[in-house]
Coordinates of C-alpha atoms in Angstrom, one line a residue:
Chain A
D1 CA 171.6 -1.6 73.3
T2 CA 171.0 -4.5 75.8
E3 CA 167.9 -6.0 74.2
V4 CA 166.8 -9.0 72.2
T5 CA 164.0 -8.0 69.9
Q6 CA 161.5 -10.6 68.6
T7 CA 158.9 -10.1 65.9
P8 CA 156.1 -10.6 65.5
K9 CA 154.7 -10.6 69.1
H10 CA 151.7 -12.7 68.1
L11 CA 151.2 -15.0 65.1
V12 CA 148.2 -17.1 64.0
M13 CA 148.8 -19.5 61.2
G14 CA 147.1 -22.3 59.4
M15 CA 148.6 -25.8 59.2
T16 CA 149.5 -25.2 55.5
N17 CA 151.0 -21.8 55.9
K18 CA 154.7 -20.8 55.8
K19 CA 155.8 -18.1 58.2
S20 CA 159.0 -16.9 59.9
L21 CA 159.9 -15.6 63.3
K22 CA 162.6 -13.1 63.6
C23 CA 165.1 -12.3 66.4
E24 CA 167.6 -9.5 66.5
Q25 CA 170.3 -8.4 69.0
H26 CA 173.0 -5.7 68.8
M27 CA 175.0 -6.6 71.9
G28 CA 177.8 -8.3 69.9
H29 CA 176.7 -11.7 71.2
R30 CA 177.9 -14.6 69.2
A31 CA 175.7 -17.3 70.6
M32 CA 171.9 -17.3 69.9
Y33 CA 169.2 -19.7 71.0
W34 CA 165.6 -20.7 70.2
Y35 CA 163.4 -22.0 73.0
K36 CA 159.8 -23.3 72.9
Q37 CA 157.7 -22.7 76.0
K38 CA 154.3 -24.3 76.6
A39 CA 151.9 -22.9 79.2
K40 CA 153.0 -23.4 82.9
K41 CA 156.3 -25.2 81.7
P42 CA 159.9 -24.1 81.6
P43 CA 161.4 -23.2 78.3
E44 CA 162.7 -26.1 76.2
L45 CA 165.8 -25.7 74.1
M46 CA 165.3 -26.1 70.3
F47 CA 168.5 -24.8 68.6
V48 CA 171.8 -23.2 69.4
Y49 CA 173.9 -21.1 67.0
S50 CA 177.5 -20.3 67.8
Y51 CA 179.3 -17.9 65.5
E52 CA 176.5 -18.2 62.9
K53 CA 176.8 -22.0 62.8
L54 CA 174.2 -24.4 64.1
S55 CA 175.8 -26.3 67.0
I56 CA 172.9 -27.9 68.7
N57 CA 169.6 -29.2 67.3
E58 CA 167.6 -30.8 70.1
S59 CA 165.8 -33.3 67.8
V60 CA 163.4 -30.7 66.6
P61 CA 161.0 -31.7 63.8
S62 CA 162.0 -30.5 60.3
R63 CA 158.9 -28.4 60.1
F64 CA 161.0 -25.9 62.2
S65 CA 164.0 -24.6 60.2
P66 CA 166.4 -22.2 61.8
E67 CA 168.6 -19.7 60.0
C68 CA 171.3 -17.3 61.2
P69 CA 172.0 -14.9 58.3
N70 CA 174.5 -12.8 60.3
S71 CA 175.8 -12.4 63.9
S72 CA 172.8 -10.1 64.8
L73 CA 169.9 -12.0 63.3
L74 CA 168.3 -15.3 64.0
N75 CA 165.2 -16.6 62.1
L76 CA 162.9 -19.6 62.7
H77 CA 161.1 -20.7 59.5
L78 CA 157.8 -22.5 60.1
H79 CA 156.1 -24.8 57.6
A80 CA 153.2 -27.3 58.0
L81 CA 152.9 -26.9 61.7
Q82 CA 150.5 -28.8 63.9
P83 CA 148.2 -27.4 66.6
E84 CA 150.4 -28.8 69.3
D85 CA 153.2 -26.5 68.1
S86 CA 151.2 -23.6 69.5
A87 CA 153.4 -22.1 72.2
L88 CA 155.6 -19.1 73.2
Y89 CA 158.8 -19.1 71.2
L90 CA 161.6 -17.4 72.9
C91 CA 164.9 -16.2 71.4
A92 CA 168.0 -15.6 73.6
S93 CA 171.6 -14.6 73.2
S94 CA 174.8 -14.8 75.2
Q95 CA 178.3 -13.5 74.7
D96 CA 179.3 -16.8 73.3
R97 CA 178.6 -20.4 74.4
K98 CA 181.2 -20.3 77.2
G99 CA 179.8 -16.9 78.1
A100 CA 176.6 -18.6 78.9
R101 CA 177.9 -18.8 82.4
Y102 CA 177.0 -15.1 82.7
G103 CA 173.4 -15.9 81.6
Y104 CA 171.3 -15.3 78.6
T105 CA 169.4 -12.3 77.5
F106 CA 165.9 -13.2 76.4
G107 CA 163.5 -11.6 74.1
S108 CA 159.8 -11.1 74.9
G109 CA 158.8 -14.0 72.7
T110 CA 156.4 -14.7 69.8
R111 CA 153.1 -16.2 70.9
L112 CA 152.3 -18.7 68.1
T113 CA 148.8 -20.2 67.6
V114 CA 148.4 -22.9 64.9
V115 CA 144.8 -23.3 63.7
Chain B
A1 CA 175.4 -33.9 84.6
Q2 CA 173.7 -30.7 85.8
S3 CA 170.2 -30.4 87.1
V4 CA 168.1 -28.1 89.2
T5 CA 165.2 -28.8 91.5
Q6 CA 162.7 -26.1 92.6
L7 CA 161.2 -27.4 95.7
D8 CA 157.8 -25.6 95.5
S9 CA 155.6 -25.4 92.4
H10 CA 153.5 -22.6 94.0
V11 CA 154.2 -20.2 96.8
S12 CA 151.6 -17.8 98.2
V13 CA 152.5 -14.9 100.4
S14 CA 150.8 -11.8 101.7
E15 CA 151.9 -8.4 100.5
G16 CA 154.6 -7.0 102.8
T17 CA 155.7 -10.4 104.1
P18 CA 159.0 -12.2 103.2
V19 CA 159.4 -14.3 100.1
L20 CA 161.4 -17.6 100.0
L21 CA 161.7 -19.6 96.8
R22 CA 163.8 -22.7 97.2
C23 CA 166.2 -24.2 94.7
N24 CA 168.7 -27.1 94.9
Y25 CA 171.2 -27.9 92.2
S26 CA 173.4 -30.7 91.0
S27 CA 176.6 -29.9 89.0
S28 CA 179.8 -31.8 88.1
Y29 CA 181.8 -28.6 88.1
S30 CA 181.6 -25.2 89.8
P31 CA 178.3 -24.0 88.6
S32 CA 176.9 -20.6 87.6
L33 CA 173.4 -20.2 89.0
F34 CA 170.6 -17.8 87.9
W35 CA 167.1 -16.7 88.9
Y36 CA 164.9 -15.6 86.1
V37 CA 161.4 -14.1 86.4
Q38 CA 158.6 -14.3 83.9
H39 CA 155.5 -12.2 84.1
P40 CA 152.4 -13.5 82.3
N41 CA 152.8 -13.5 78.5
K42 CA 156.3 -12.0 78.8
G43 CA 159.8 -13.1 78.2
L44 CA 162.3 -14.0 80.9
Q45 CA 164.1 -11.3 82.8
L46 CA 167.4 -12.0 84.7
L47 CA 166.9 -11.3 88.4
L48 CA 170.4 -12.2 89.6
K49 CA 173.3 -14.5 89.0
Y50 CA 176.1 -16.3 90.9
T51 CA 179.3 -16.8 89.0
S52 CA 181.8 -17.7 91.7
A53 CA 182.3 -14.2 93.3
A54 CA 180.4 -13.3 96.5
T55 CA 178.1 -16.1 97.7
L56 CA 175.4 -13.6 98.6
V57 CA 174.1 -12.1 95.4
K58 CA 171.9 -9.0 95.2
G59 CA 169.6 -8.6 92.2
I60 CA 167.0 -6.3 90.9
N61 CA 163.7 -5.3 92.7
G62 CA 165.1 -6.1 96.2
F63 CA 165.7 -9.8 95.5
E64 CA 168.8 -11.7 96.7
A65 CA 170.1 -15.2 96.8
E66 CA 172.8 -17.1 98.7
F67 CA 174.9 -19.8 97.2
K68 CA 175.5 -22.5 99.7
K69 CA 177.9 -25.2 98.3
S70 CA 177.6 -27.5 101.3
E71 CA 173.8 -27.6 100.9
T72 CA 173.9 -27.3 97.1
S73 CA 171.2 -24.6 97.4
F74 CA 170.6 -21.2 95.8
H75 CA 167.4 -20.0 97.5
L76 CA 165.8 -16.7 96.4
T77 CA 164.6 -14.2 99.1
K78 CA 163.0 -10.8 99.4
P79 CA 162.2 -9.1 102.7
S80 CA 158.9 -7.7 101.7
A81 CA 156.6 -8.9 98.8
H82 CA 154.9 -6.5 96.5
M83 CA 151.9 -7.2 94.3
S84 CA 154.1 -6.7 91.2
D85 CA 156.3 -9.7 92.3
A86 CA 153.5 -12.1 91.3
A87 CA 155.1 -14.1 88.5
E88 CA 156.8 -17.4 87.6
Y89 CA 160.3 -17.8 88.8
F90 CA 162.9 -20.1 87.3
C91 CA 166.1 -21.3 88.9
V92 CA 168.7 -22.1 86.2
V93 CA 172.2 -23.7 86.3
S94 CA 175.1 -23.7 83.9
D95 CA 178.1 -25.9 84.4
R96 CA 181.6 -24.4 84.1
P97 CA 183.7 -24.7 82.1
G98 CA 181.5 -26.5 79.7
N99 CA 179.6 -25.5 76.6
T100 CA 176.3 -27.0 77.8
P101 CA 173.3 -24.8 77.6
L102 CA 171.4 -23.5 80.6
V103 CA 169.3 -26.0 82.4
F104 CA 166.0 -24.8 83.8
G105 CA 164.1 -25.8 86.9
K106 CA 160.4 -26.4 86.5
G107 CA 159.5 -23.1 87.9
T108 CA 157.7 -21.7 91.0
R109 CA 154.6 -19.6 90.7
L110 CA 154.6 -16.8 93.3
S111 CA 151.2 -15.4 94.2
V112 CA 151.0 -12.2 96.3
I113 CA 147.8 -11.6 98.3
A114 CA 146.7 -8.1 99.2

């Protein structure tokens, strides 16, 4: 299995809702990443998990809360989002953080719309 | 510090003609370099990677790139464009041996005209 699976593919939520994005990989990778991508822009790093521990938080607002329950799963909990948070959210994984030199495997993303 | 510059924001070619997407990098160490492709409303797919082995790297779908240290370049080429190549292409760098995450270029949109 050489895939990163993200669910849901599309999500529409109100500004008072709580929702979660899910990411799963079964490649034995020990580093996992959340990226945010706005239209016509490159992905922007949000969080990095290494061996299930948060190692990088790129000053992301607290309305985004990551969680890594085990080595295969990565969640992103969303609460009280703003319309400007609408974007494509991408999950990625790599062998480990040093293994990033071999590249990341990306999921297909969750298209989030905040209304 | 590492950085990557994609020299063209948009490239337009006719179907069947060569493709050249240009990328220059800056790195404090010996870098790893990647090209990713993103089709509309899709995730990113790895096209090819350079990790200090052969300087001419072959990837999927007929793409290749050459690592030129003297020019700090990693340009992406394909001999003959196909309509399905129309997409956004990102040049990406990773320092070695560091733990720093990948750094993305701003992207080049490739249009293929029939």
